Short mmCIF file of N, CA and C in Angstrom, two decimals:
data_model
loop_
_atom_site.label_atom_id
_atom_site.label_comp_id
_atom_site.label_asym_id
_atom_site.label_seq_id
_atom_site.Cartn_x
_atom_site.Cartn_y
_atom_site.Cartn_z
N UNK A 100 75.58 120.12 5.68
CA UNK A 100 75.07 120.08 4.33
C UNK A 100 74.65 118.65 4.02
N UNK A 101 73.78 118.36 3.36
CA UNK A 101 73.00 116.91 2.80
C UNK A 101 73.82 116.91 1.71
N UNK A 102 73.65 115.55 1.03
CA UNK A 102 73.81 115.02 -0.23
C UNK A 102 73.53 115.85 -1.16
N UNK A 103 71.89 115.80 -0.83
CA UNK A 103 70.76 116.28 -2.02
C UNK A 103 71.31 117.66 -1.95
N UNK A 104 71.65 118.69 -1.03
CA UNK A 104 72.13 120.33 -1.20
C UNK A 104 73.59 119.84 -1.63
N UNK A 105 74.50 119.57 -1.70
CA UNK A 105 75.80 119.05 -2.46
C UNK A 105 75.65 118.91 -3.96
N UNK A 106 74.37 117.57 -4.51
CA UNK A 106 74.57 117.54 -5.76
C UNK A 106 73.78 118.50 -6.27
N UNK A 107 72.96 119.53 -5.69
CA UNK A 107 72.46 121.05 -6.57
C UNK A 107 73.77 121.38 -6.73
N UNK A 108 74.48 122.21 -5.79
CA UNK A 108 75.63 122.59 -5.86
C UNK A 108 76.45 121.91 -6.90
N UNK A 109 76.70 121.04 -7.38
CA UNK A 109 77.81 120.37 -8.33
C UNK A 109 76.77 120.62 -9.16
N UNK A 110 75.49 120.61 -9.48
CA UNK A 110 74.54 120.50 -10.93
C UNK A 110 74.79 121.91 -11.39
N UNK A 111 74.27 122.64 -10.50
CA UNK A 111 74.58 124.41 -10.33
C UNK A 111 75.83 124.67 -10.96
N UNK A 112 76.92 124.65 -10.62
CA UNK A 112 78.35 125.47 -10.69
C UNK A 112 79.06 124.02 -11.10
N UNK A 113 79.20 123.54 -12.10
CA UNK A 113 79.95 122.22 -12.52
C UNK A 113 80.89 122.72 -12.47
N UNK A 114 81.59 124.12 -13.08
CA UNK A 114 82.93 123.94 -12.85
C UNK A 114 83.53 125.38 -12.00
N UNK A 115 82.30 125.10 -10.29
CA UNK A 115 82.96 126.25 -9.31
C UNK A 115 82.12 127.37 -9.50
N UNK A 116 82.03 128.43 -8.88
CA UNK A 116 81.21 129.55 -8.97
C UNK A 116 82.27 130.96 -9.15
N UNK A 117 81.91 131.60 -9.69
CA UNK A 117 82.77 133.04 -9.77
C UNK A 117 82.31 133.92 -8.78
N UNK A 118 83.10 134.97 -8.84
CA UNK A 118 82.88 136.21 -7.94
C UNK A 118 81.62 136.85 -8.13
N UNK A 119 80.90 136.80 -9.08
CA UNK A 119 79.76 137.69 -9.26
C UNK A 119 78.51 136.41 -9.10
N UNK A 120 78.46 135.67 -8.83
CA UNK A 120 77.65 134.47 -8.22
C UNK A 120 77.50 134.34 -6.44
N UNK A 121 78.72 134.81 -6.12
CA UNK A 121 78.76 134.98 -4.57
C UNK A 121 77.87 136.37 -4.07
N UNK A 122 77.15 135.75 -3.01
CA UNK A 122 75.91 136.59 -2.46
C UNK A 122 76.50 136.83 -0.92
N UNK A 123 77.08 138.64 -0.75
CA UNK A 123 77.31 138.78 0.31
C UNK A 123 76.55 139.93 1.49
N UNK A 124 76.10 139.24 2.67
CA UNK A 124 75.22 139.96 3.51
C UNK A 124 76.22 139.91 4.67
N UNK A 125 75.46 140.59 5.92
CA UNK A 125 75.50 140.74 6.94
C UNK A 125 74.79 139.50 8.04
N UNK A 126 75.49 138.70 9.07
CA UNK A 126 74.56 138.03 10.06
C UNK A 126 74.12 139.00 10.84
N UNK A 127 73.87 138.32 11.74
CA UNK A 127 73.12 139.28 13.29
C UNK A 127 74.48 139.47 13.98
N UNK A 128 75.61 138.93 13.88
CA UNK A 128 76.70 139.38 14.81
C UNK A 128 77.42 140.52 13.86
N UNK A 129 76.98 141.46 12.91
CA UNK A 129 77.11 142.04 11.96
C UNK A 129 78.61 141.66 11.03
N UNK A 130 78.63 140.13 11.14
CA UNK A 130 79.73 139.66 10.64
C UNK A 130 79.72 139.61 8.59
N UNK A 131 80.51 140.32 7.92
CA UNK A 131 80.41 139.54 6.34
C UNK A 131 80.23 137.85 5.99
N UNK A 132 79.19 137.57 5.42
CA UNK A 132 79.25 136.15 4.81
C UNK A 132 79.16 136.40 3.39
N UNK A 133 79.78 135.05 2.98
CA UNK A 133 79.55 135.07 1.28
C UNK A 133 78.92 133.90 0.84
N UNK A 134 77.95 134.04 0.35
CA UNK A 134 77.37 132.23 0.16
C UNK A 134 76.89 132.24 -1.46
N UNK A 135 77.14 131.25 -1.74
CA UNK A 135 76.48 130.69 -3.21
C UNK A 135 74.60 130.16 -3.08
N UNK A 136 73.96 130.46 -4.18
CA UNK A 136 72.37 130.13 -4.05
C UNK A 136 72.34 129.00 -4.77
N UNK A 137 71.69 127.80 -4.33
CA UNK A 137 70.82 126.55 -5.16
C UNK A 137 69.63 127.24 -4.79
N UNK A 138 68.56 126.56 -5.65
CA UNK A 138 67.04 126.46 -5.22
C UNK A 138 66.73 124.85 -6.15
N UNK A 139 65.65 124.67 -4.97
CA UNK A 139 64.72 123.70 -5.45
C UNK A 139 63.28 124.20 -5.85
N UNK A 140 62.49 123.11 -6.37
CA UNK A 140 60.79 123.68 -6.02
C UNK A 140 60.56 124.51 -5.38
N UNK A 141 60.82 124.51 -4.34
CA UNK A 141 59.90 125.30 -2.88
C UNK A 141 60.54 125.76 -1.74
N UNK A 142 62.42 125.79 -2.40
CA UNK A 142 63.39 126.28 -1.22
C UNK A 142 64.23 126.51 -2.14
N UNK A 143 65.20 128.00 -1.38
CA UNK A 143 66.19 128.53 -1.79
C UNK A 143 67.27 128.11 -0.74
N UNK A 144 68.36 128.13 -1.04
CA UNK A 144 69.64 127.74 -0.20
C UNK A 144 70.39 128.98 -0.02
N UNK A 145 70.83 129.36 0.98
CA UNK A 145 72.42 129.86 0.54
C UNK A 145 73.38 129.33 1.28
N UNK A 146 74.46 128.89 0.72
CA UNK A 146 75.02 127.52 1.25
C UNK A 146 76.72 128.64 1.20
N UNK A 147 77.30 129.14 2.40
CA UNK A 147 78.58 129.77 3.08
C UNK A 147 79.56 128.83 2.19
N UNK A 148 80.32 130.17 1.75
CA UNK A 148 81.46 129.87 0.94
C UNK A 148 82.52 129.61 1.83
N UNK A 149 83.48 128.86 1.63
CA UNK A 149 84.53 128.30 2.04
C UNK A 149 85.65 127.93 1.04
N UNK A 150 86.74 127.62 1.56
CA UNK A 150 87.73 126.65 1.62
C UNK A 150 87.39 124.80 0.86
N UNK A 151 86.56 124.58 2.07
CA UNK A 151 85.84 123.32 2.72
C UNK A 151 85.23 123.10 1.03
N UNK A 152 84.19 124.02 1.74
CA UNK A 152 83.17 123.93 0.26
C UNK A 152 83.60 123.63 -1.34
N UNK A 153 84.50 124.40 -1.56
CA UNK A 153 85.64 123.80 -3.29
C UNK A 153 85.95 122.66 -2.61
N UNK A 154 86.76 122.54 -1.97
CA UNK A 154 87.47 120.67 -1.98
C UNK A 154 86.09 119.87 -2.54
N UNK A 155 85.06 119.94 -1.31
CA UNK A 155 84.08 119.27 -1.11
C UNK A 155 83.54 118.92 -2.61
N UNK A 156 83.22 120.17 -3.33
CA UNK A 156 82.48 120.19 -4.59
C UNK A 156 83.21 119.40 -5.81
N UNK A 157 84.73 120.04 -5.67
CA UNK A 157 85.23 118.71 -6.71
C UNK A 157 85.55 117.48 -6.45
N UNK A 158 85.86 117.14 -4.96
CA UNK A 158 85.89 116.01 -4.66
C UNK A 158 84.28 114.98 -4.94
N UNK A 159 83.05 115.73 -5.42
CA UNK A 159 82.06 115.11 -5.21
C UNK A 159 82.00 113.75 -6.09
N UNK A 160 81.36 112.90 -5.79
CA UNK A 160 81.05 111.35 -6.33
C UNK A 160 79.66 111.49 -5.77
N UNK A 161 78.65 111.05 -6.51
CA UNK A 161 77.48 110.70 -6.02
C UNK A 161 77.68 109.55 -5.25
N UNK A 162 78.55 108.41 -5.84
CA UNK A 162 78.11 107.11 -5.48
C UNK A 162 78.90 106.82 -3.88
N UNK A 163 79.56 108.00 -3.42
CA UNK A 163 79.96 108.29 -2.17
C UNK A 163 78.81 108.29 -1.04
N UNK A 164 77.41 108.64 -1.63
CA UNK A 164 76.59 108.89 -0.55
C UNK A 164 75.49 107.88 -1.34
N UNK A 165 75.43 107.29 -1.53
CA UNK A 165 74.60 106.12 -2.26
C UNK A 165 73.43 105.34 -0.93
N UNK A 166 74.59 105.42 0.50
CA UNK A 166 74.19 104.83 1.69
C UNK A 166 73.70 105.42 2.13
N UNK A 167 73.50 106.74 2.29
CA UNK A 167 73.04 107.83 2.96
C UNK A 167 71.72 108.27 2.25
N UNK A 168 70.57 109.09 3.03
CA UNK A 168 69.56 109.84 3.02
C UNK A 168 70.13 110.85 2.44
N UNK A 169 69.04 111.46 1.12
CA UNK A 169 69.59 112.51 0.85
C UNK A 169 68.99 114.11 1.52
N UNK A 170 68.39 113.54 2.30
CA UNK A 170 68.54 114.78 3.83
C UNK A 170 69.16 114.67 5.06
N UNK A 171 70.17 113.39 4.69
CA UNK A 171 71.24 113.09 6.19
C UNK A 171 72.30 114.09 6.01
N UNK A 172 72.05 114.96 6.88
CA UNK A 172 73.05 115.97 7.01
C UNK A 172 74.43 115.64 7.69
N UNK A 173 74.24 114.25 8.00
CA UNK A 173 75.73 113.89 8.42
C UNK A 173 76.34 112.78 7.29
N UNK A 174 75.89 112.89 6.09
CA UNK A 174 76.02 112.60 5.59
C UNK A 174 77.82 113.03 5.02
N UNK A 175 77.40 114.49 4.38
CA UNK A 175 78.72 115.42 3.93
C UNK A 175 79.83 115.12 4.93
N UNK A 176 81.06 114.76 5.10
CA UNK A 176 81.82 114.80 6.03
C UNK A 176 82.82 116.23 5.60
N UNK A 177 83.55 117.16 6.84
CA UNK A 177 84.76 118.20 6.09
C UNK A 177 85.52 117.33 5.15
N UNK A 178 86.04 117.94 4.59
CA UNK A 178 87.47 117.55 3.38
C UNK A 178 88.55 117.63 4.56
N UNK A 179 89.35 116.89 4.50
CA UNK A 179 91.12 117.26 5.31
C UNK A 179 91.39 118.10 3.94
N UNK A 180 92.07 119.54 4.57
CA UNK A 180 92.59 120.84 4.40
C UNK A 180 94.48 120.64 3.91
N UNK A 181 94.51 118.94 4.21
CA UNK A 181 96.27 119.08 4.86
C UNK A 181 96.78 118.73 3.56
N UNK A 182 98.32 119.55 3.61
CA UNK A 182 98.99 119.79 2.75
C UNK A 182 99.43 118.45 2.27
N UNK A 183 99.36 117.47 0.82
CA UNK A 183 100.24 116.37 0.72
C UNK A 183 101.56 116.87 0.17
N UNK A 184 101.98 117.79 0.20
CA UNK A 184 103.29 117.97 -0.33
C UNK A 184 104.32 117.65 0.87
N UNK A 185 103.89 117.06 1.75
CA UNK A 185 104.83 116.37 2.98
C UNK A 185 105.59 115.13 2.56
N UNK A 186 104.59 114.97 1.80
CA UNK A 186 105.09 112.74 1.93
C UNK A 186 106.60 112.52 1.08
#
């Protein structure tokens, strides 16, 4: 995922997307996906729901990717998943 598809996503769903916002099809391995839609001008997204994806979205800061292209897709790094209730 880019920057620029991240901050649709946070402009889109400021606070998260509900169940009736989630768009679910079939791949070619006739597997269920569930993905949320941005669009721009001249492109639609559907960007696979996750786990990942909430951390990601509230964790967002623009000024996190300030350095980055906002079509550097290595931009987005995963969220760590891990529990802090260890420390």
């Amino acid at each position: 995922m880019t920057p620029e598809i991240l901050a649709l996503l946070v402009e889109r769903y400021p606070d998260g997307y509900d169940d009736d916002q989630i768009i679910s099809f079939k791949n070619q391995h006739n597997e269920i996906i569930e993905a949320v839609e941005v669009t721009t001008e001249d492109t639609k997204y559907l960007v696979k729901v996750s786990s990942k994806l909430a951390v990601t979205m509230e964790n967002y800061d623009e000024d996190d990717y300030e350095d980055f292209d906002d079509n550097d897709p290595e931009a987005v790094q995963d969220p760590s998943l891990e529990d802090d209730d260890n420390d």
